[in-house]
Structure formats: structure tokens, C-alpha cells
mmCIF file of C-alpha atoms in Angstrom:
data_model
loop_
_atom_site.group_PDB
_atom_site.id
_atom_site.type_symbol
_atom_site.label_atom_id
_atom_site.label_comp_id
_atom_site.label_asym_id
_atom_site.label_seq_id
_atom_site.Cartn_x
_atom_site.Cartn_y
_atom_site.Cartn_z
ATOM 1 C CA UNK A 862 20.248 9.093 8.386
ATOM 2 C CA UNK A 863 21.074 5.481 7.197
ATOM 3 C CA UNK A 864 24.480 6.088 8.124
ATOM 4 C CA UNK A 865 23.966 7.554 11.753
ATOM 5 C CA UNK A 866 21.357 4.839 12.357
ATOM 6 C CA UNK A 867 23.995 2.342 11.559
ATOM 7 C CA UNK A 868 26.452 3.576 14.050
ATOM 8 C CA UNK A 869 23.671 3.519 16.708
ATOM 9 C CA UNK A 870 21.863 -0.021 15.878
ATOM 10 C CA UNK A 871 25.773 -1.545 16.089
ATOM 11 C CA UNK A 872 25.882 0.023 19.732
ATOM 12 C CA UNK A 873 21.908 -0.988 20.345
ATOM 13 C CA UNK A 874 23.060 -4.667 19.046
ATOM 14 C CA UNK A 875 26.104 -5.383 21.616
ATOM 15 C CA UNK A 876 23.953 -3.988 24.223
ATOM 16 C CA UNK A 877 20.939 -6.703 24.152
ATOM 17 C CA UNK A 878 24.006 -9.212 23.202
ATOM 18 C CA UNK A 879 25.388 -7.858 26.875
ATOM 19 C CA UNK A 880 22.105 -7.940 28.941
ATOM 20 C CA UNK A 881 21.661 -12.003 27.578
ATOM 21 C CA UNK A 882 25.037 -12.396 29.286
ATOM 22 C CA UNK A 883 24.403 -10.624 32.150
ATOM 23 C CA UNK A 884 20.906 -12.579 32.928
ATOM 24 C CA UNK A 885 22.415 -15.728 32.173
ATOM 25 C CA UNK A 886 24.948 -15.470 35.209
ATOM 26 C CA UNK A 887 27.971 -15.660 32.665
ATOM 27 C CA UNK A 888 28.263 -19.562 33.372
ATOM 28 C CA UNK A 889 29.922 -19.991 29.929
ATOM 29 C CA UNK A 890 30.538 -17.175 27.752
ATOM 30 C CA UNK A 891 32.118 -20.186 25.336
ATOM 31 C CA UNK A 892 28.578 -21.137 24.942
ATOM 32 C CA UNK A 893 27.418 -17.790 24.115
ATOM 33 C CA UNK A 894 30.131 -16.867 21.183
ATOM 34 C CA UNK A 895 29.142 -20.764 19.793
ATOM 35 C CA UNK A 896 25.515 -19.577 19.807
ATOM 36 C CA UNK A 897 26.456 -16.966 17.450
ATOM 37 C CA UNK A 898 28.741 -18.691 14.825
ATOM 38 C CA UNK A 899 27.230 -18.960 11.339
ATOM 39 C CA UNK A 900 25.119 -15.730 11.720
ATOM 40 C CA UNK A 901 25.359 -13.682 8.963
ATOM 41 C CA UNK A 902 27.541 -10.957 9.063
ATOM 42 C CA UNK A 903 25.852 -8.366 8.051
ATOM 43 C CA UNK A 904 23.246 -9.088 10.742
ATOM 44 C CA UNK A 905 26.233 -9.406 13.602
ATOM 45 C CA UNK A 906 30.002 -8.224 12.715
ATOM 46 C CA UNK A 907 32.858 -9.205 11.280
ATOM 47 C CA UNK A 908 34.048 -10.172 14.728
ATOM 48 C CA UNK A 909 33.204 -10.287 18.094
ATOM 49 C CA UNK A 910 34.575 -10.549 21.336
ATOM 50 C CA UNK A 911 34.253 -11.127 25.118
ATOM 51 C CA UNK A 912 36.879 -8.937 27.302
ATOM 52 C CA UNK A 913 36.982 -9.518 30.894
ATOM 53 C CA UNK A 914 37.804 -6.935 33.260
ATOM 54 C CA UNK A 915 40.322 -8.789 34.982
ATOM 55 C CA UNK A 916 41.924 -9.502 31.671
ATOM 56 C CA UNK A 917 41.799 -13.738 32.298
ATOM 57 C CA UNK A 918 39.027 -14.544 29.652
ATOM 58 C CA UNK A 919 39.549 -12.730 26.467
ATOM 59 C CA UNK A 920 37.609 -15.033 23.437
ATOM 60 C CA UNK A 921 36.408 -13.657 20.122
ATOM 61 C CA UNK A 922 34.329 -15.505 17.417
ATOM 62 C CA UNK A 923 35.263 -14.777 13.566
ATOM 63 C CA UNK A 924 33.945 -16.593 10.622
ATOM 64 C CA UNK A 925 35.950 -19.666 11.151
ATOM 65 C CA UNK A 926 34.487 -19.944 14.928
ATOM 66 C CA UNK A 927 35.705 -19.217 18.542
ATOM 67 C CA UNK A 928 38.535 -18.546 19.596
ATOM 68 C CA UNK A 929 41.676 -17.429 21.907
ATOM 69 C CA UNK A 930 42.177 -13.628 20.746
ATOM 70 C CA UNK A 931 44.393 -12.451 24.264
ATOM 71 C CA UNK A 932 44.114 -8.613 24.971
ATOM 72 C CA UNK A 933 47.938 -8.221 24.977
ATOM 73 C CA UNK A 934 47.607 -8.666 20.884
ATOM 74 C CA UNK A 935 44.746 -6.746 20.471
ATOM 75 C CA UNK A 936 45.374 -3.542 18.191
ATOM 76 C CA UNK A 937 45.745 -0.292 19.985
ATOM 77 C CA UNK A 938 42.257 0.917 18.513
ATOM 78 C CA UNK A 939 40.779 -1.897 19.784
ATOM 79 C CA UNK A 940 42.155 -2.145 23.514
ATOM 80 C CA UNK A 941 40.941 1.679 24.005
ATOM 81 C CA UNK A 942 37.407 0.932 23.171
ATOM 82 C CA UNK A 943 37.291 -2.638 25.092
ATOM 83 C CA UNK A 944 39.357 0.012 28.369
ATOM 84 C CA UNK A 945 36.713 2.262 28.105
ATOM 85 C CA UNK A 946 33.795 -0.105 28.311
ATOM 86 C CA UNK A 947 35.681 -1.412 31.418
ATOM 87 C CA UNK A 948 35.185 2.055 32.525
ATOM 88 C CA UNK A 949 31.502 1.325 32.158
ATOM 89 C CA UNK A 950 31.016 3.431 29.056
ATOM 90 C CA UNK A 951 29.903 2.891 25.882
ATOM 91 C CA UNK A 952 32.723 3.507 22.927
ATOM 92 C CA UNK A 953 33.800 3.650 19.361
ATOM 93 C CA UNK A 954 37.254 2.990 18.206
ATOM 94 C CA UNK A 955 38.827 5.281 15.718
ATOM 95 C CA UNK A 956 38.956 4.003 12.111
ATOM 96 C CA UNK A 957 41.595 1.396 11.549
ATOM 97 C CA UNK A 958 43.647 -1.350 9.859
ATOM 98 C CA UNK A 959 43.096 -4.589 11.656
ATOM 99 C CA UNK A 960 46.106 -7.070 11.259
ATOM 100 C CA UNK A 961 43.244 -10.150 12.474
ATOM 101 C CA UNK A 962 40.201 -8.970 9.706
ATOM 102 C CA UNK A 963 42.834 -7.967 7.192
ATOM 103 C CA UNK A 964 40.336 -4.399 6.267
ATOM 104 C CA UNK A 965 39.639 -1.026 7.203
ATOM 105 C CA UNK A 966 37.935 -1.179 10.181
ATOM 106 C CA UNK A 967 35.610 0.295 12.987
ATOM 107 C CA UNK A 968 35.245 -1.449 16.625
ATOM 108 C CA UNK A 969 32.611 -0.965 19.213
ATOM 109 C CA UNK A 970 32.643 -1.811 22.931
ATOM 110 C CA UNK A 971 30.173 -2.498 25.842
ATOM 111 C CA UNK A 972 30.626 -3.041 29.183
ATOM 112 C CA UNK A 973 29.042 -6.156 30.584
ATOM 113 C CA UNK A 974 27.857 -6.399 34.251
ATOM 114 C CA UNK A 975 27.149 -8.682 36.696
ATOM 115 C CA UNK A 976 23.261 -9.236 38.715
ATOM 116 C CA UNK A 977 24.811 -6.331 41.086
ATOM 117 C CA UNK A 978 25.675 -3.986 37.947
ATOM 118 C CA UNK A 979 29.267 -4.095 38.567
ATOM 119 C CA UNK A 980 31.450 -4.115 35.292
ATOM 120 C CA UNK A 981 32.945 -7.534 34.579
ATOM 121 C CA UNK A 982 34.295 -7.733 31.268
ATOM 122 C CA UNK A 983 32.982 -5.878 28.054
ATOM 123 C CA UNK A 984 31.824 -7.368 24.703
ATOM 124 C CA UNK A 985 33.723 -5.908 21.176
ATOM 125 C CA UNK A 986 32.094 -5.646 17.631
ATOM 126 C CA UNK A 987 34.414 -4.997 15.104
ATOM 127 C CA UNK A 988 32.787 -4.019 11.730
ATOM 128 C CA UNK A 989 34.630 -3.416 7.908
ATOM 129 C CA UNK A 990 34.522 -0.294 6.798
ATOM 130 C CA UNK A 991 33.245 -1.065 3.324
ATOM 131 C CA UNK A 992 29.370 -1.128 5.095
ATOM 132 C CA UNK A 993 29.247 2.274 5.695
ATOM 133 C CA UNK A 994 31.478 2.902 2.308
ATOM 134 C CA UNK A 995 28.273 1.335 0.333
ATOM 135 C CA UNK A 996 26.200 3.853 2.320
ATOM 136 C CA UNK A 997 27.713 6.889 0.809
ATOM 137 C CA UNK A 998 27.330 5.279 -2.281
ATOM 138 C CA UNK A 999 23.669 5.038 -2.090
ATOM 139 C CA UNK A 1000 21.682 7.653 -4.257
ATOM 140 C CA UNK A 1001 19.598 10.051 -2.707
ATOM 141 C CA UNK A 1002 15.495 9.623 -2.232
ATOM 142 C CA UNK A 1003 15.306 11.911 -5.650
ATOM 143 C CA UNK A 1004 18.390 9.533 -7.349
ATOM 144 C CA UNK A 1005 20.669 12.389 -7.007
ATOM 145 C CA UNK A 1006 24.279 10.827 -6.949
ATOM 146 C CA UNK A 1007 26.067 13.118 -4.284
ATOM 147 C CA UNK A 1008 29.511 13.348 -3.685
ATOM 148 C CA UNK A 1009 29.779 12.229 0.248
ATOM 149 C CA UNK A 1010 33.264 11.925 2.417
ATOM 150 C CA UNK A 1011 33.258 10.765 5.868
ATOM 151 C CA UNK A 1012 35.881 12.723 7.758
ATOM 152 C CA UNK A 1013 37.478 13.153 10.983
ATOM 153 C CA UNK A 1014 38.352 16.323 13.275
ATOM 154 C CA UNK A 1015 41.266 16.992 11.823
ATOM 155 C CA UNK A 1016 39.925 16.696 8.546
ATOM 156 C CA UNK A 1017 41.091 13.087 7.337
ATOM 157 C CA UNK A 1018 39.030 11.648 4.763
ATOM 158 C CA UNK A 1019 38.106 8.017 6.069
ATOM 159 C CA UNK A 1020 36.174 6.907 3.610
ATOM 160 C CA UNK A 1021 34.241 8.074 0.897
ATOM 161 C CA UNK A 1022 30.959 7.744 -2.072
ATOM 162 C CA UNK A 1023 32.651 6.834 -5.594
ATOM 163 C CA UNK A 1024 31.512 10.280 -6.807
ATOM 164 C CA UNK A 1025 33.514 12.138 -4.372
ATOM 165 C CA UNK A 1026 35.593 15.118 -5.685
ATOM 166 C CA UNK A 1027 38.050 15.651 -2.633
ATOM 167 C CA UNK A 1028 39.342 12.143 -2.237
ATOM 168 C CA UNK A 1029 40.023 12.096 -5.610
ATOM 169 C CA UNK A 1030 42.883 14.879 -4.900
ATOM 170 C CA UNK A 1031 43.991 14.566 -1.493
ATOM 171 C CA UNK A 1032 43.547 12.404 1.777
ATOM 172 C CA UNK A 1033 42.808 15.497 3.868
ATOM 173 C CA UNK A 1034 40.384 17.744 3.865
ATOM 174 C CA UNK A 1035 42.451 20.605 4.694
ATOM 175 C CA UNK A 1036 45.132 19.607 2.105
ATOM 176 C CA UNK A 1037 43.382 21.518 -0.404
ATOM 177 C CA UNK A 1038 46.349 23.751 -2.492
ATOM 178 C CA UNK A 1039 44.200 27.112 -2.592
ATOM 179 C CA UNK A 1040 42.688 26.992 1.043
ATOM 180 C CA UNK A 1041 43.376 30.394 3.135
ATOM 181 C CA UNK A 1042 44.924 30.184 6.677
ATOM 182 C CA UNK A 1043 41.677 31.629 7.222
ATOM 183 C CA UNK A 1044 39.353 28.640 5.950
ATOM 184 C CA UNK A 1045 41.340 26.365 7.219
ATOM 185 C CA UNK A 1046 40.942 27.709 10.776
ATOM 186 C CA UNK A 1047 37.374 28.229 9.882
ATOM 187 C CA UNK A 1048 37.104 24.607 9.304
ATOM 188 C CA UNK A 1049 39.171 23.360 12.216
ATOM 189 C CA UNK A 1050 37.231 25.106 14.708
ATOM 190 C CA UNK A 1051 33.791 24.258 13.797
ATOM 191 C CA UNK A 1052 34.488 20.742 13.224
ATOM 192 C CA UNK A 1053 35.846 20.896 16.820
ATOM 193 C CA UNK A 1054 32.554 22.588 18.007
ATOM 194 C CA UNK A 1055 30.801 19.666 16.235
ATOM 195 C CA UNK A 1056 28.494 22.105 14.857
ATOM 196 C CA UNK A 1057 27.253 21.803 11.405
ATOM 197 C CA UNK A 1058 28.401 24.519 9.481
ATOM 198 C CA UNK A 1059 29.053 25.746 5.407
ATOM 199 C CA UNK A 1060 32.071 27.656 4.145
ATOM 200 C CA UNK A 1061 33.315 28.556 0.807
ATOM 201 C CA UNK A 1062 35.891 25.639 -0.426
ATOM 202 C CA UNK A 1063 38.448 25.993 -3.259
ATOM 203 C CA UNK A 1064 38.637 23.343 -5.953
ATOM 204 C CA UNK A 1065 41.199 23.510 -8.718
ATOM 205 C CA UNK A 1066 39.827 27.199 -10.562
ATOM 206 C CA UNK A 1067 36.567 27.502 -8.708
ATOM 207 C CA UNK A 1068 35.147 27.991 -5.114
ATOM 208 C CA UNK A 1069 32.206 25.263 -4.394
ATOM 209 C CA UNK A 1070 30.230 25.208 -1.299
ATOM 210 C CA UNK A 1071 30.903 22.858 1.474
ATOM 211 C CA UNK A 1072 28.302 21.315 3.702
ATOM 212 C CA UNK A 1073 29.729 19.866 6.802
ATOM 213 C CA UNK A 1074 27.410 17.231 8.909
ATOM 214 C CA UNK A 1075 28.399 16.168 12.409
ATOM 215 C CA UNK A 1076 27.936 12.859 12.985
ATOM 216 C CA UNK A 1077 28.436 13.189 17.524
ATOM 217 C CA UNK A 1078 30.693 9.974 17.059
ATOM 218 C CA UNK A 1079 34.161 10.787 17.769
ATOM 219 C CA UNK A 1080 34.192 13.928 16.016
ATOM 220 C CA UNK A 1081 33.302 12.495 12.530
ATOM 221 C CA UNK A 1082 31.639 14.338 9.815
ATOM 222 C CA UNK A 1083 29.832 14.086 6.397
ATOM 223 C CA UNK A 1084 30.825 16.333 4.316
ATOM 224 C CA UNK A 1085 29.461 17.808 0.710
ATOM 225 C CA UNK A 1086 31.152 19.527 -1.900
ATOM 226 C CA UNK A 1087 28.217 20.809 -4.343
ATOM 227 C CA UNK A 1088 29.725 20.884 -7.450
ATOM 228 C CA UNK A 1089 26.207 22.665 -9.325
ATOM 229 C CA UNK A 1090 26.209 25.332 -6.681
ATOM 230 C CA UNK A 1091 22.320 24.597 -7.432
ATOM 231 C CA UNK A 1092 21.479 22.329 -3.794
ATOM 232 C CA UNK A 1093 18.239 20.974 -3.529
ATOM 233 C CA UNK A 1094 17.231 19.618 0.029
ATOM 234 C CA UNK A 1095 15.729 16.478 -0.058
ATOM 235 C CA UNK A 1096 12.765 17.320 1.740
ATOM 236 C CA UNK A 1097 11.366 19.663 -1.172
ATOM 237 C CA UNK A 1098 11.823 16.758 -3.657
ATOM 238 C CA UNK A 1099 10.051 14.682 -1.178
ATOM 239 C CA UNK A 1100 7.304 17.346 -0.829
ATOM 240 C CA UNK A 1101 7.100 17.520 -4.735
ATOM 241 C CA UNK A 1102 6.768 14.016 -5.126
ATOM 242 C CA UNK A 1103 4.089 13.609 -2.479
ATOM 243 C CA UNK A 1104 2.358 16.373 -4.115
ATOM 244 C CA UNK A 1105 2.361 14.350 -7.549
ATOM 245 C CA UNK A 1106 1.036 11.155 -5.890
ATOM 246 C CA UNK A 1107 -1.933 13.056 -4.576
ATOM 247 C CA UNK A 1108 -2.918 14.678 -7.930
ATOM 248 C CA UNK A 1109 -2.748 11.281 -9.041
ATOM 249 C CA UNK A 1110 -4.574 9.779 -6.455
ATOM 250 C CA UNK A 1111 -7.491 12.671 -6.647
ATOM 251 C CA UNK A 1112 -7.062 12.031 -10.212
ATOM 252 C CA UNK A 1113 -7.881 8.053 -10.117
ATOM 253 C CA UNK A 1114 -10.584 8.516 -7.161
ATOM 254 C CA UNK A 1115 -12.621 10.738 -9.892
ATOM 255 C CA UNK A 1116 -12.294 8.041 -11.819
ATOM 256 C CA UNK A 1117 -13.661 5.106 -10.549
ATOM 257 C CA UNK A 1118 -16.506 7.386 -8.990
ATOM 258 C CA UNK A 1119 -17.370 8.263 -12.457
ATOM 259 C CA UNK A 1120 -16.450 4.639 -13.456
ATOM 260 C CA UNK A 1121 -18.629 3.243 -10.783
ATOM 261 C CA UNK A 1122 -22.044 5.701 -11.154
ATOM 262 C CA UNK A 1123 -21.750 4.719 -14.950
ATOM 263 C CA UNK A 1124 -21.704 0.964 -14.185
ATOM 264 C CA UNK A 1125 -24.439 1.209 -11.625
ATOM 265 C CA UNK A 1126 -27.039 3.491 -14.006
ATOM 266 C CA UNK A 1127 -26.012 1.232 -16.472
ATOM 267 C CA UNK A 1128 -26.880 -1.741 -14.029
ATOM 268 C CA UNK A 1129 -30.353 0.141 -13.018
ATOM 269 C CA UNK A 1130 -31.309 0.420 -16.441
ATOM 270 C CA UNK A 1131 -31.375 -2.370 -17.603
ATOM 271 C CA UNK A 1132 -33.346 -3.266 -14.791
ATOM 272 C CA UNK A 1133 -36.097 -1.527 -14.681
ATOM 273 C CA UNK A 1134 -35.954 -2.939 -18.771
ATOM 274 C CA UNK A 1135 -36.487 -6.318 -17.266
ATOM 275 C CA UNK A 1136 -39.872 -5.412 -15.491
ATOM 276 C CA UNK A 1137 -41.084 -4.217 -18.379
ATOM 277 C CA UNK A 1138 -42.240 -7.996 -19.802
ATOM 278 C CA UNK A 1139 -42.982 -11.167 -18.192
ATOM 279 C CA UNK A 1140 -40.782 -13.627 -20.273
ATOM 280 C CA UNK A 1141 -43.132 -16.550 -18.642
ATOM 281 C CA UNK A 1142 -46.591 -15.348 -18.176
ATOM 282 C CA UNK A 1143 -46.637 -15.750 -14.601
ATOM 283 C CA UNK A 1144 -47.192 -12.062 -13.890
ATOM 284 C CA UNK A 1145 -50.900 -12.343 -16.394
ATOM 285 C CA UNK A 1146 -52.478 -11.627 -13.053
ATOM 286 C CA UNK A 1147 -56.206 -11.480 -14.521
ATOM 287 C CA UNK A 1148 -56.973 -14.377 -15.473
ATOM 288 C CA UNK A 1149 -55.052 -16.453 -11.993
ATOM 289 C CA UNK A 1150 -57.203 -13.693 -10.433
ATOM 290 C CA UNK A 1151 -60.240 -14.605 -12.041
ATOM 291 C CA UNK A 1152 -59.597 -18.398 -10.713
ATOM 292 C CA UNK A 1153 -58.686 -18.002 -7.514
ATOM 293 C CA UNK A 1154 -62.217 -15.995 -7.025
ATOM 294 C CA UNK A 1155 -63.781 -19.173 -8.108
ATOM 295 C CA UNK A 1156 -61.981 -21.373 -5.970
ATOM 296 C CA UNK A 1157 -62.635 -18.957 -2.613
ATOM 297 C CA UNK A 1158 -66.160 -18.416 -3.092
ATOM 298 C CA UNK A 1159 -67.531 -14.557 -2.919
ATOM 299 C CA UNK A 1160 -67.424 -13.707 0.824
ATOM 300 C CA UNK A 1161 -63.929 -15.370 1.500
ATOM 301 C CA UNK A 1162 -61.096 -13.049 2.534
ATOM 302 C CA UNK A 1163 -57.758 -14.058 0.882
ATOM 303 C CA UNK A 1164 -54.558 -12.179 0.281
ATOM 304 C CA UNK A 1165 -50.829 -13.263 -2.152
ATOM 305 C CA UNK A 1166 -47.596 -12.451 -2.237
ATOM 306 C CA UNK A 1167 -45.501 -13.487 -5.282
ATOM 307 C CA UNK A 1168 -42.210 -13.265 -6.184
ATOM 308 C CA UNK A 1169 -41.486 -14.989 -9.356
ATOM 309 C CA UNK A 1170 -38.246 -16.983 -10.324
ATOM 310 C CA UNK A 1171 -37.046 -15.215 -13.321
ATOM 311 C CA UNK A 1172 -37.555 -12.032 -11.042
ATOM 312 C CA UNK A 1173 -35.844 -13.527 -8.069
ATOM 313 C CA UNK A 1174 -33.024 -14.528 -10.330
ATOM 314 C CA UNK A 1175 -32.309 -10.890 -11.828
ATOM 315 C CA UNK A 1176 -32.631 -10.146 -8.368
ATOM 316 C CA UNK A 1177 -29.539 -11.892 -7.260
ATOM 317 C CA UNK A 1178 -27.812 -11.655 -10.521
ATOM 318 C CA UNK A 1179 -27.915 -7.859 -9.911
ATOM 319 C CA UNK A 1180 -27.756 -6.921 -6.438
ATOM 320 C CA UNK A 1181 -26.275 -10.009 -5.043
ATOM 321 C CA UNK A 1182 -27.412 -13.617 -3.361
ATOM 322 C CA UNK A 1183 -28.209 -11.629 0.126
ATOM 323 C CA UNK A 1184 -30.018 -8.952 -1.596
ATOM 324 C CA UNK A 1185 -32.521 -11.283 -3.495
ATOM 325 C CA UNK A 1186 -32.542 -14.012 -0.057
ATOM 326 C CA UNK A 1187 -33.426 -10.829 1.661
ATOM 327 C CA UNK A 1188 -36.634 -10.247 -0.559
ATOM 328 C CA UNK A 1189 -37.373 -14.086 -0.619
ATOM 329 C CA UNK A 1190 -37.979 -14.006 3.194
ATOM 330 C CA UNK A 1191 -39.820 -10.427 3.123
ATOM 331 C CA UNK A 1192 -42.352 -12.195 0.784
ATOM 332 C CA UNK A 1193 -42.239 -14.890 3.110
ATOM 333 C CA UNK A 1194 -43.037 -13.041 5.541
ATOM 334 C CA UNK A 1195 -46.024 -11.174 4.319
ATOM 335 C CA UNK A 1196 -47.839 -14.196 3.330
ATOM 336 C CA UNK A 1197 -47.112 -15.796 7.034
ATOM 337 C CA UNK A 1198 -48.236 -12.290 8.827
ATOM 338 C CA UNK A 1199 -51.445 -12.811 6.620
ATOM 339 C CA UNK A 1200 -52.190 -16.909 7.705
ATOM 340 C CA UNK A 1201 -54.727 -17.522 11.002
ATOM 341 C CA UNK A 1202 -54.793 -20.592 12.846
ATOM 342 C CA UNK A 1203 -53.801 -23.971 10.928
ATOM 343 C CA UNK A 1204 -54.493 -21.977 7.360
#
């Protein structure tokens, strides 16, 4: 997947860089490669380049900054990708040694067009071959180290993960000193379908399966050579381990539930403890009753609310500031509902 989406997000990249030249009229395409000197490469590519149509302008920016790069001294790999953007199609060169990078490497071409979508020149990324190397080197999503080889239609081994068992004996795929006419037909013809396929594969004293991946870039597969004959697909590891979170997840919801009704019985508890006394006095009703009977006289009509401050601070201590403010203003409010006139 990482490897595919590569290939495609290179392509996806020169096209946006191709549509900014396009809307921008082309006035100076000089000013366009400067814009892009210093980016990192692994963002861009190890070098790009503007290709007119008419062959006049031909500049290319490396790490050092812009320059002249003329077609006439481009590789062959590279003029037949840059030609077929001209052509108004998308491309990607066959793997190859460039003389200007100095590595193994793969080239990409769009065509650029003017306001009228007529071609005008297309725009080259070329890109080492070690980035998609590191790819294959990557484990799998279970940390299974697989044995990965990136190969062509005629079965040339490009490049390949560090655990691989067929570069390690041959550059070709078909090379193999115990393959059948047979196989090797077999394996011709269905990486010329570009159909992925499996098909018994001889190695030293023992047949291994082969996996064969299409990649629908100029014929290129993945291959795999399972050397435990005991292939797990990815997606039931991935199942498994989903499965495992959720147990664990079910687990620790039970948990803090249980956690959580413990803390708040707990909380409750004590309380209801704390009505239980009057630490000040205050709630000695009879006798304030007594008083305040006095003070009214017998046929007076008089009414109290009270909410005392010990009680109003266990209040907020255990059910929070808004919780005990709440209660403040409902007391409030039954002693105003009870007042008439200037009372």
C-alpha cells in the first residue's frame, strides 16, 4: 500500500506543480524552479525539471540550484517519459542509472498546458531508488519481517527488502536453477496479464510459494517468497489485535464503573454522616423557635428558610460550587416567594 501510494502521490505532486504553471501564464518558469530550491527532498525529488515541447527551454533544479540540463543529454529513460508527457500523457520511466544523480533511479513526467489546454512543455521528477528500497524494508503491521522484491515483466529484480531470499541468488526472477519450462512460462504470462497470481517456486532443495502483486506501473510487481509455508494475511492479525483492544477496553470501562459507583457511595455516605450532628448548634431549632414566637407576637404569620454554612460548605465540597450556589438561591428563593409588600 505504502509503496503503490508512493508511486501515485509522486504523479499527484508534479501535477499541482503543473497546474501552478499553467495558471501563472508560464511568464518565468526560472522563477518557478527558484521557488522550489532548498525544499527538502524527500518532500519534492531528487531533481526536477521543466521540458518544453518545442525543445528551446529545458531547465532542471538539483540540490545545488537551477540549472541548464538540455534534452539532447538527457538519459534515454528520461527523454521517453518527458516524449510521452509531450504526448499529453502521464508516464513513468523504467528503473535506471542516472549519470547527473549518480543512483538508481525512477523518473516521472507531466505534461504542462497552456490557458487553452494545449501541451507546452512537460515537468520531470526524478526520484532515487533507495525510497522505495526502505519501503520493502519496513516490517509488516504485525512486525513480521517479509522477504519483498520489486520486479519487472520479464522478471528482473529492481530492487529489493534486506531479507529477501531471491536477490540473494540471482538478479532474475526466472534465473532460478530448478525452475521448469513450465513455471517459467507460467510466470511470464501472468506477469504479462498483470494479474496477481501464486505458483510453486523452487529454492535450492525445497519448493516455497510465490505471491506475485501487480503494481499497474509499467508492468512491475511485488513479489513474496514464503519461506514458513505458514502465510498469515495481515488483515487477520489486524482483526486479532482489534479484538484484544476491545477486551481491554470492555475490560477498563468495568472498571472505572465499578471504580466510580464505589467512590460515589463512598461520597454519599459520608454524607448523610454529616447530617447526622450540628457541629455549631445552629440547627437547635427549639429554643430559636421558642424566640422568634416571642418576638412575632401570637397571631403573626411568619415562615424561614435556612441553610447553614457548615452545610452549604459540604455542599460544595461534595457536589461542586454550582451544586451548592444552586441550593443557596433555591433558599433564596423560598424566603422571597414568602415576603409581602416592603417586609
Amino acid at each position: 500500500i505504502s509503496f503503490r501510494g508512493k508511486l501515485d502521490s509522486d504523479i499527484e505532486t508534479l501535477g499541482m506543480m503543473a497546474e501552478m504553471v499553467r495558471y501563472n501564464e508560464q511568464v518565468n518558469i526560472d522563477i518557478f524552479l527558484d521557488g522550489l530550491v532548498g525544499v527538502e527532498e524527500d518532500l519534492l525529488f531528487d531533481r526536477i525539471g521543466y521540458y518544453s515541447e518545442d525543445g528551446t527551454v529545458s531547465r532542471a533544479i538539483l540540490s545545488q540550484g537551477v540549472e541548464e540540463l538540455r534534452f539532447e543529454e538527457l538519459g534515454k529513460e528520461l527523454k521517453e517519459a518527458v516524449e510521452t508527457a509531450w504526448t499529453g500523457e502521464n508516464s513513468v520511466s523504467q528503473i535506471y542509472y542516472d549519470e547527473t544523480l549518480g543512483r538508481m533511479t525512477l523518473t516521472y513526467a507531466v505534461p504542462v498546458r497552456d490557458l487553452t489546454g494545449n501541451v507546452v512543455g512537460a515537468l520531470a521528477g526524478s526520484r532515487s531508488l533507495k525510497t522505495f528500497a526502505e519501503m520493502l524494508h519496513e516490517p509488516t503491521m504485525a512486525g513480521t519481517a517479509m522477504n519483498i522484491d520489486l520486479i519487472g515483466e520479464d522478471g528482473t529484480i529492481y530492487t529489493w527488502s534486506r531479507y529477501s531470499l531471491i536477490h540473494q541468488r540471482m538478479e532474475n526472477l526466472l534465473d532460478a536453477e530448478n525452475l521448469s519450462e513450465e513455471t517459467r512460462e507460467t510466470i511470464l504470462n501472468q506477469l504479462g496479464r498483470g494479474e496477481q497470481f501464486t505458483v510453486p517456486y523452487p529454492l535450492e532443495e525445497e519448493t516455497l510459494p510465490l505471491y506475485v502483486l501487480p503494481l499497474e506501473v509499467n508492468g512491475w510487481s511485488l513479489v513474496f517468497l514464503d519461506d514458513q509455508n505458514d502465510t498469515v494475511t495481515p488483515v487477520y492479525n489486524m482483526l486479532a489485535a482489534a479484538l484484544i483492544i476491545l477486551i481491554l477496553l470492555l475490560v477498563l470501562c468495568v472498571g472505572v464503573l465499578f471504580f466510580t459507583q464505589s467512590a460515589l457511595r463512598r461520597t454519599n455516605l459520608a454524607f448523610q454522616r454529616s447530617t447526622q450532628y450540628d457541629k455549631t448548634g445552629a440547627l437547635r431549632l427549639e429554643p430559636f423557635l421558642e424566640r422568634a414566637e416571642q418576638q412575632s407576637g401570637d397571631e403573626s404569620q411568619w415562615c424561614m428558610a435556612m441553610l447553614t454554612l457548615p452545610r452549604y460548605e459540604e455542599l460544595c465540597a461534595t457536589f461542586g460550587h454550582q451544586a451548592g450556589e444552586t441550593v443557596a438561591k433555591r433558599t433564596a428563593g423560598l424566603i422571597q416567594q414568602s415576603l409581602v409588600g416592603k417586609e
